[in-house]
Amino acid sequence: EPEVTQTPSHQVTQMGQEVILRCVPISNHLYFYWYRQILGQKVEFLVSFYNNEISEKSEIFDDQFSVERPDGSNFTLKIRSTKLEDSAMYFCASNLGGGDYEQYFGPGTRLTVT
Amino acid sequence: SQQGEEDPQALSIQEGENATMNCSYKTSINNLQWYRQNSGRGLVHLILIRSNEREKHSGRLRVTLDTSKKSSSLLITASRAADTASYFCATDSNSGNTPLVFGKGTRLSVIA
């Protein structure tokens, strides 16, 4: 069964460093999302992407964040200068669209900023 | 903003019993989805119920939706130790294909 994949599973970085989190959505899906979950808290929406552009973003998704779909399969989230409070689990999700609204999530990348 | 909120926050039952978790939300929705998360792991999609549906089944799962009360319930029948996880409801907006808003989840423990 097709699934969303994410790499790496765990990323440790120093404060101020740039990180890129990678996702491969399900191949025929058209809508892509990034969410994050700080330990012990709710899953929070960051950004959605459709037709090669951002369709929605939350207040969390400030200028330090960017997303890209560099080719037909990858979907990346970049954090330019990480802060301690960026430590969280980051989930990528995708859905097919066209009335098919189930969002399927990847296994997540645990980002630890030290 | 709309928000899925589950109750109870934690539920502990014996294997073989049924587990019921509830979710409430604030604004109109297109769909409501339930997810499971094992500790520190990813979110597994369980079931989606559309706003024009009242009940849906999938295996041992039964989901109901009452849009007049803005609430949903997830029933797991004949629970197993492997059902131990956190369960979240997530709502989207009226138009679908939109960001999901998650509740805080219910932590279910099934004791063998």
PDB file of C-alpha atoms in Angstrom:
ATOM      1  CA  GLU A   1       0.000   0.000   0.000  1.00  0.00           C
ATOM      2  CA  PRO A   2       1.394   3.425  -0.888  1.00  0.00           C
ATOM      3  CA  GLU A   3       2.587   5.481   2.044  1.00  0.00           C
ATOM      4  CA  VAL A   4       4.138   8.817   2.849  1.00  0.00           C
ATOM      5  CA  THR A   5       7.821   8.558   3.726  1.00  0.00           C
ATOM      6  CA  GLN A   6      10.018  11.030   5.580  1.00  0.00           C
ATOM      7  CA  THR A   7      13.742  11.383   6.096  1.00  0.00           C
ATOM      8  CA  PRO A   8      15.604  11.563   8.333  1.00  0.00           C
ATOM      9  CA  SER A   9      13.732   9.916  11.184  1.00  0.00           C
ATOM     10  CA  HIS A  10      15.746  11.934  13.699  1.00  0.00           C
ATOM     11  CA  GLN A  11      17.755  15.113  13.177  1.00  0.00           C
ATOM     12  CA  VAL A  12      19.886  16.761  15.812  1.00  0.00           C
ATOM     13  CA  THR A  13      21.129  20.249  15.049  1.00  0.00           C
ATOM     14  CA  GLN A  14      22.624  23.208  16.831  1.00  0.00           C
ATOM     15  CA  MET A  15      20.714  26.407  17.336  1.00  0.00           C
ATOM     16  CA  GLY A  16      21.103  28.730  14.370  1.00  0.00           C
ATOM     17  CA  GLN A  17      21.760  25.967  11.861  1.00  0.00           C
ATOM     18  CA  GLU A  18      19.642  25.299   8.799  1.00  0.00           C
ATOM     19  CA  VAL A  19      17.794  22.025   8.473  1.00  0.00           C
ATOM     20  CA  ILE A  20      15.904  20.468   5.612  1.00  0.00           C
ATOM     21  CA  LEU A  21      13.293  17.863   6.305  1.00  0.00           C
ATOM     22  CA  ARG A  22      12.313  15.666   3.430  1.00  0.00           C
ATOM     23  CA  CYS A  23       9.086  13.971   2.496  1.00  0.00           C
ATOM     24  CA  VAL A  24       7.911  11.822  -0.352  1.00  0.00           C
ATOM     25  CA  PRO A  25       4.109  12.062  -0.529  1.00  0.00           C
ATOM     26  CA  ILE A  26       1.945   9.375  -2.048  1.00  0.00           C
ATOM     27  CA  SER A  27       2.626   9.568  -5.753  1.00  0.00           C
ATOM     28  CA  ASN A  28      -0.777  10.534  -7.155  1.00  0.00           C
ATOM     29  CA  HIS A  29      -1.674  12.931  -4.352  1.00  0.00           C
ATOM     30  CA  LEU A  30      -2.075  16.601  -5.138  1.00  0.00           C
ATOM     31  CA  TYR A  31      -2.217  18.323  -1.740  1.00  0.00           C
ATOM     32  CA  PHE A  32       0.715  18.359   0.655  1.00  0.00           C
ATOM     33  CA  TYR A  33       1.013  19.505   4.219  1.00  0.00           C
ATOM     34  CA  TRP A  34       3.481  19.973   7.033  1.00  0.00           C
ATOM     35  CA  TYR A  35       2.434  19.701  10.648  1.00  0.00           C
ATOM     36  CA  ARG A  36       4.422  19.656  13.847  1.00  0.00           C
ATOM     37  CA  GLN A  37       3.895  18.241  17.308  1.00  0.00           C
ATOM     38  CA  ILE A  38       5.853  19.558  20.233  1.00  0.00           C
ATOM     39  CA  LEU A  39       6.325  16.832  22.821  1.00  0.00           C
ATOM     40  CA  GLY A  40       3.134  16.288  24.776  1.00  0.00           C
ATOM     41  CA  GLN A  41       1.149  18.830  22.796  1.00  0.00           C
ATOM     42  CA  LYS A  42      -1.330  18.909  19.935  1.00  0.00           C
ATOM     43  CA  VAL A  43      -0.495  18.359  16.312  1.00  0.00           C
ATOM     44  CA  GLU A  44      -0.351  21.832  14.752  1.00  0.00           C
ATOM     45  CA  PHE A  45      -0.664  22.834  11.113  1.00  0.00           C
ATOM     46  CA  LEU A  46       2.242  24.651   9.507  1.00  0.00           C
ATOM     47  CA  VAL A  47       1.643  24.921   5.786  1.00  0.00           C
ATOM     48  CA  SER A  48      -0.243  23.425   2.859  1.00  0.00           C
ATOM     49  CA  PHE A  49       0.916  23.241  -0.728  1.00  0.00           C
ATOM     50  CA  TYR A  50      -0.999  22.722  -3.927  1.00  0.00           C
ATOM     51  CA  ASN A  51      -0.227  23.276  -7.575  1.00  0.00           C
ATOM     52  CA  ASN A  52       3.371  24.236  -6.767  1.00  0.00           C
ATOM     53  CA  GLU A  53       2.504  26.989  -4.369  1.00  0.00           C
ATOM     54  CA  ILE A  54       1.596  27.558  -0.752  1.00  0.00           C
ATOM     55  CA  SER A  55      -2.159  27.505  -0.355  1.00  0.00           C
ATOM     56  CA  GLU A  56      -2.351  28.180   3.388  1.00  0.00           C
ATOM     57  CA  LYS A  57       0.044  28.765   6.238  1.00  0.00           C
ATOM     58  CA  SER A  58      -0.296  29.197   9.958  1.00  0.00           C
ATOM     59  CA  GLU A  59       1.159  31.848  12.242  1.00  0.00           C
ATOM     60  CA  ILE A  60       3.896  29.386  13.154  1.00  0.00           C
ATOM     61  CA  PHE A  61       5.131  29.348   9.568  1.00  0.00           C
ATOM     62  CA  ASP A  62       7.144  32.538   9.677  1.00  0.00           C
ATOM     63  CA  ASP A  63      10.010  33.748   7.492  1.00  0.00           C
ATOM     64  CA  GLN A  64      12.335  31.125   8.960  1.00  0.00           C
ATOM     65  CA  PHE A  65      10.340  28.401   7.234  1.00  0.00           C
ATOM     66  CA  SER A  66      10.049  27.570   3.577  1.00  0.00           C
ATOM     67  CA  VAL A  67       8.734  24.686   1.524  1.00  0.00           C
ATOM     68  CA  GLU A  68       9.658  23.385  -1.842  1.00  0.00           C
ATOM     69  CA  ARG A  69       8.707  20.666  -4.254  1.00  0.00           C
ATOM     70  CA  PRO A  70      11.979  20.457  -6.149  1.00  0.00           C
ATOM     71  CA  ASP A  71      10.939  17.575  -8.368  1.00  0.00           C
ATOM     72  CA  GLY A  72       7.937  15.361  -8.989  1.00  0.00           C
ATOM     73  CA  SER A  73       8.311  13.359  -5.833  1.00  0.00           C
ATOM     74  CA  ASN A  74       9.968  15.264  -2.980  1.00  0.00           C
ATOM     75  CA  PHE A  75       8.409  17.853  -0.716  1.00  0.00           C
ATOM     76  CA  THR A  76      10.773  19.621   1.655  1.00  0.00           C
ATOM     77  CA  LEU A  77      10.521  21.851   4.696  1.00  0.00           C
ATOM     78  CA  LYS A  78      13.467  24.123   5.402  1.00  0.00           C
ATOM     79  CA  ILE A  79      14.099  25.928   8.651  1.00  0.00           C
ATOM     80  CA  ARG A  80      16.733  28.560   8.020  1.00  0.00           C
ATOM     81  CA  SER A  81      17.996  29.295  11.508  1.00  0.00           C
ATOM     82  CA  THR A  82      16.729  26.829  14.043  1.00  0.00           C
ATOM     83  CA  LYS A  83      15.691  27.825  17.542  1.00  0.00           C
ATOM     84  CA  LEU A  84      15.373  25.687  20.635  1.00  0.00           C
ATOM     85  CA  GLU A  85      11.593  25.963  20.392  1.00  0.00           C
ATOM     86  CA  ASP A  86      11.657  24.361  16.937  1.00  0.00           C
ATOM     87  CA  SER A  87      12.360  21.035  18.616  1.00  0.00           C
ATOM     88  CA  ALA A  88       9.369  18.897  17.733  1.00  0.00           C
ATOM     89  CA  MET A  89       8.121  16.041  15.635  1.00  0.00           C
ATOM     90  CA  TYR A  90       7.468  17.208  12.096  1.00  0.00           C
ATOM     91  CA  PHE A  91       4.899  15.347  10.043  1.00  0.00           C
ATOM     92  CA  CYS A  92       4.323  15.490   6.333  1.00  0.00           C
ATOM     93  CA  ALA A  93       0.891  14.569   4.992  1.00  0.00           C
ATOM     94  CA  SER A  94      -0.783  14.343   1.630  1.00  0.00           C
ATOM     95  CA  ASN A  95      -4.205  13.796   0.181  1.00  0.00           C
ATOM     96  CA  LEU A  96      -5.538  13.082  -3.241  1.00  0.00           C
ATOM     97  CA  GLY A  97      -8.075  15.874  -3.529  1.00  0.00           C
ATOM     98  CA  GLY A  98     -11.053  15.861  -5.843  1.00  0.00           C
ATOM     99  CA  GLY A  99     -13.417  14.906  -3.028  1.00  0.00           C
ATOM    100  CA  ASP A 100     -10.991  12.408  -1.479  1.00  0.00           C
ATOM    101  CA  TYR A 101     -10.064  14.149   1.744  1.00  0.00           C
ATOM    102  CA  GLU A 102      -8.259  11.539   3.812  1.00  0.00           C
ATOM    103  CA  GLN A 103      -4.909  12.965   4.814  1.00  0.00           C
ATOM    104  CA  TYR A 104      -2.196  10.350   5.129  1.00  0.00           C
ATOM    105  CA  PHE A 105       0.720  11.113   7.373  1.00  0.00           C
ATOM    106  CA  GLY A 106       4.328  10.096   7.236  1.00  0.00           C
ATOM    107  CA  PRO A 107       6.148   8.614  10.248  1.00  0.00           C
ATOM    108  CA  GLY A 108       7.602  11.974  11.169  1.00  0.00           C
ATOM    109  CA  THR A 109      11.037  13.495  11.684  1.00  0.00           C
ATOM    110  CA  ARG A 110      12.044  14.175  15.241  1.00  0.00           C
ATOM    111  CA  LEU A 111      14.004  17.443  15.258  1.00  0.00           C
ATOM    112  CA  THR A 112      16.112  18.200  18.287  1.00  0.00           C
ATOM    113  CA  VAL A 113      17.704  21.626  18.475  1.00  0.00           C
ATOM    114  CA  THR A 114      20.493  21.965  21.048  1.00  0.00           C
TER     115      THR A 114
ATOM    116  CA  SER B   1     -11.326  28.811  15.168  1.00  0.00           C
ATOM    117  CA  GLN B   2     -12.677  25.303  14.927  1.00  0.00           C
ATOM    118  CA  GLN B   3     -11.123  22.844  17.267  1.00  0.00           C
ATOM    119  CA  GLY B   4     -11.455  19.157  17.921  1.00  0.00           C
ATOM    120  CA  GLU B   5     -11.381  18.391  21.594  1.00  0.00           C
ATOM    121  CA  GLU B   6     -11.481  14.846  22.829  1.00  0.00           C
ATOM    122  CA  ASP B   7     -12.661  13.448  26.069  1.00  0.00           C
ATOM    123  CA  PRO B   8     -11.776  11.726  28.197  1.00  0.00           C
ATOM    124  CA  GLN B   9      -8.122  12.747  28.235  1.00  0.00           C
ATOM    125  CA  ALA B  10      -7.170   9.276  29.406  1.00  0.00           C
ATOM    126  CA  LEU B  11      -9.035   5.989  29.446  1.00  0.00           C
ATOM    127  CA  SER B  12      -7.942   2.677  30.925  1.00  0.00           C
ATOM    128  CA  ILE B  13      -9.889  -0.505  30.218  1.00  0.00           C
ATOM    129  CA  GLN B  14      -9.473  -4.257  30.307  1.00  0.00           C
ATOM    130  CA  GLU B  15      -8.834  -6.243  27.168  1.00  0.00           C
ATOM    131  CA  GLY B  16     -12.127  -7.289  25.598  1.00  0.00           C
ATOM    132  CA  GLU B  17     -14.038  -4.244  26.794  1.00  0.00           C
ATOM    133  CA  ASN B  18     -15.296  -1.506  24.505  1.00  0.00           C
ATOM    134  CA  ALA B  19     -13.668   1.920  24.486  1.00  0.00           C
ATOM    135  CA  THR B  20     -15.571   5.080  23.634  1.00  0.00           C
ATOM    136  CA  MET B  21     -13.873   8.368  22.961  1.00  0.00           C
ATOM    137  CA  ASN B  22     -15.641  11.625  22.224  1.00  0.00           C
ATOM    138  CA  CYS B  23     -14.714  14.670  20.225  1.00  0.00           C
ATOM    139  CA  SER B  24     -16.304  18.102  20.060  1.00  0.00           C
ATOM    140  CA  TYR B  25     -15.631  20.919  17.661  1.00  0.00           C
ATOM    141  CA  LYS B  26     -16.724  24.500  17.300  1.00  0.00           C
ATOM    142  CA  THR B  27     -17.428  25.438  13.694  1.00  0.00           C
ATOM    143  CA  SER B  28     -18.908  23.860  10.563  1.00  0.00           C
ATOM    144  CA  ILE B  29     -16.907  21.079   9.027  1.00  0.00           C
ATOM    145  CA  ASN B  30     -16.657  19.167   5.780  1.00  0.00           C
ATOM    146  CA  ASN B  31     -15.176  16.021   7.262  1.00  0.00           C
ATOM    147  CA  LEU B  32     -13.991  14.648  10.557  1.00  0.00           C
ATOM    148  CA  GLN B  33     -11.139  12.174  10.725  1.00  0.00           C
ATOM    149  CA  TRP B  34      -9.852   9.950  13.491  1.00  0.00           C
ATOM    150  CA  TYR B  35      -6.197   9.056  13.868  1.00  0.00           C
ATOM    151  CA  ARG B  36      -4.181   6.790  16.140  1.00  0.00           C
ATOM    152  CA  GLN B  37      -0.703   7.551  17.391  1.00  0.00           C
ATOM    153  CA  ASN B  38       1.485   5.093  19.199  1.00  0.00           C
ATOM    154  CA  SER B  39       3.882   6.716  21.624  1.00  0.00           C
ATOM    155  CA  GLY B  40       6.422   8.831  19.770  1.00  0.00           C
ATOM    156  CA  ARG B  41       5.350   7.488  16.412  1.00  0.00           C
ATOM    157  CA  GLY B  42       3.444   8.722  13.366  1.00  0.00           C
ATOM    158  CA  LEU B  43      -0.256   9.291  12.875  1.00  0.00           C
ATOM    159  CA  VAL B  44      -2.232   6.416  11.425  1.00  0.00           C
ATOM    160  CA  HIS B  45      -5.437   7.305   9.629  1.00  0.00           C
ATOM    161  CA  LEU B  46      -8.362   5.305  10.991  1.00  0.00           C
ATOM    162  CA  ILE B  47     -11.539   6.618   9.463  1.00  0.00           C
ATOM    163  CA  LEU B  48     -13.107   9.660   7.828  1.00  0.00           C
ATOM    164  CA  ILE B  49     -16.731  10.589   8.257  1.00  0.00           C
ATOM    165  CA  ARG B  50     -18.315  13.222   6.068  1.00  0.00           C
ATOM    166  CA  SER B  51     -20.604  15.911   7.406  1.00  0.00           C
ATOM    167  CA  ASN B  52     -23.615  14.317   5.707  1.00  0.00           C
ATOM    168  CA  GLU B  53     -22.948  10.935   7.320  1.00  0.00           C
ATOM    169  CA  ARG B  54     -24.141   9.918  10.751  1.00  0.00           C
ATOM    170  CA  GLU B  55     -22.329   6.640  11.312  1.00  0.00           C
ATOM    171  CA  LYS B  56     -19.511   4.697   9.775  1.00  0.00           C
ATOM    172  CA  HIS B  57     -17.925   1.345  10.498  1.00  0.00           C
ATOM    173  CA  SER B  58     -14.506  -0.083   9.807  1.00  0.00           C
ATOM    174  CA  GLY B  59     -13.689  -3.445  11.373  1.00  0.00           C
ATOM    175  CA  ARG B  60     -13.899  -2.993  15.154  1.00  0.00           C
ATOM    176  CA  LEU B  61     -14.269   0.770  14.796  1.00  0.00           C
ATOM    177  CA  ARG B  62     -17.545   2.627  14.808  1.00  0.00           C
ATOM    178  CA  VAL B  63     -17.666   6.382  14.360  1.00  0.00           C
ATOM    179  CA  THR B  64     -20.711   8.564  14.803  1.00  0.00           C
ATOM    180  CA  LEU B  65     -21.166  12.199  13.917  1.00  0.00           C
ATOM    181  CA  ASP B  66     -23.780  14.596  15.221  1.00  0.00           C
ATOM    182  CA  THR B  67     -23.398  17.876  13.401  1.00  0.00           C
ATOM    183  CA  SER B  68     -26.192  19.509  15.390  1.00  0.00           C
ATOM    184  CA  LYS B  69     -24.155  18.952  18.560  1.00  0.00           C
ATOM    185  CA  LYS B  70     -20.830  19.363  16.801  1.00  0.00           C
ATOM    186  CA  SER B  71     -19.601  16.108  18.227  1.00  0.00           C
ATOM    187  CA  SER B  72     -18.291  12.724  17.187  1.00  0.00           C
ATOM    188  CA  SER B  73     -17.536   9.499  18.950  1.00  0.00           C
ATOM    189  CA  LEU B  74     -15.128   6.675  18.244  1.00  0.00           C
ATOM    190  CA  LEU B  75     -16.028   3.255  19.577  1.00  0.00           C
ATOM    191  CA  ILE B  76     -13.489   0.446  19.583  1.00  0.00           C
ATOM    192  CA  THR B  77     -15.148  -2.867  20.291  1.00  0.00           C
ATOM    193  CA  ALA B  78     -13.500  -5.887  21.865  1.00  0.00           C
ATOM    194  CA  SER B  79     -10.347  -3.930  22.619  1.00  0.00           C
ATOM    195  CA  ARG B  80      -6.902  -5.508  22.495  1.00  0.00           C
ATOM    196  CA  ALA B  81      -3.646  -4.602  24.185  1.00  0.00           C
ATOM    197  CA  ALA B  82      -2.393  -3.515  20.752  1.00  0.00           C
ATOM    198  CA  ASP B  83      -5.072  -0.793  20.695  1.00  0.00           C
ATOM    199  CA  THR B  84      -3.120   1.055  23.389  1.00  0.00           C
ATOM    200  CA  ALA B  85      -2.331   4.430  21.827  1.00  0.00           C
ATOM    201  CA  SER B  86      -3.460   8.045  21.680  1.00  0.00           C
ATOM    202  CA  TYR B  87      -6.496   8.757  19.546  1.00  0.00           C
ATOM    203  CA  PHE B  88      -7.113  12.121  17.918  1.00  0.00           C
ATOM    204  CA  CYS B  89      -9.970  13.614  16.032  1.00  0.00           C
ATOM    205  CA  ALA B  90      -9.203  16.168  13.365  1.00  0.00           C
ATOM    206  CA  THR B  91     -11.562  18.460  11.532  1.00  0.00           C
ATOM    207  CA  ASP B  92     -11.252  20.354   8.309  1.00  0.00           C
ATOM    208  CA  SER B  93     -13.143  23.384   7.125  1.00  0.00           C
ATOM    209  CA  ASN B  94     -16.203  23.618   4.956  1.00  0.00           C
ATOM    210  CA  SER B  95     -14.313  23.230   1.733  1.00  0.00           C
ATOM    211  CA  GLY B  96     -12.145  20.168   2.371  1.00  0.00           C
ATOM    212  CA  ASN B  97      -8.544  19.752   1.226  1.00  0.00           C
ATOM    213  CA  THR B  98      -7.701  22.155   4.000  1.00  0.00           C
ATOM    214  CA  PRO B  99      -5.520  21.968   7.070  1.00  0.00           C
ATOM    215  CA  LEU B 100      -6.699  19.670   9.798  1.00  0.00           C
ATOM    216  CA  VAL B 101      -7.266  20.979  13.301  1.00  0.00           C
ATOM    217  CA  PHE B 102      -6.406  18.356  15.883  1.00  0.00           C
ATOM    218  CA  GLY B 103      -7.641  17.903  19.400  1.00  0.00           C
ATOM    219  CA  LYS B 104      -5.435  17.037  22.343  1.00  0.00           C
ATOM    220  CA  GLY B 105      -6.276  13.361  22.065  1.00  0.00           C
ATOM    221  CA  THR B 106      -7.406  10.568  24.334  1.00  0.00           C
ATOM    222  CA  ARG B 107      -4.734   8.298  25.748  1.00  0.00           C
ATOM    223  CA  LEU B 108      -6.175   4.772  25.719  1.00  0.00           C
ATOM    224  CA  SER B 109      -4.572   2.031  27.764  1.00  0.00           C
ATOM    225  CA  VAL B 110      -5.833  -1.501  27.257  1.00  0.00           C
ATOM    226  CA  ILE B 111      -4.720  -3.824  30.011  1.00  0.00           C
ATOM    227  CA  ALA B 112      -4.233  -7.468  29.157  1.00  0.00           C
TER     228      ALA B 112
END
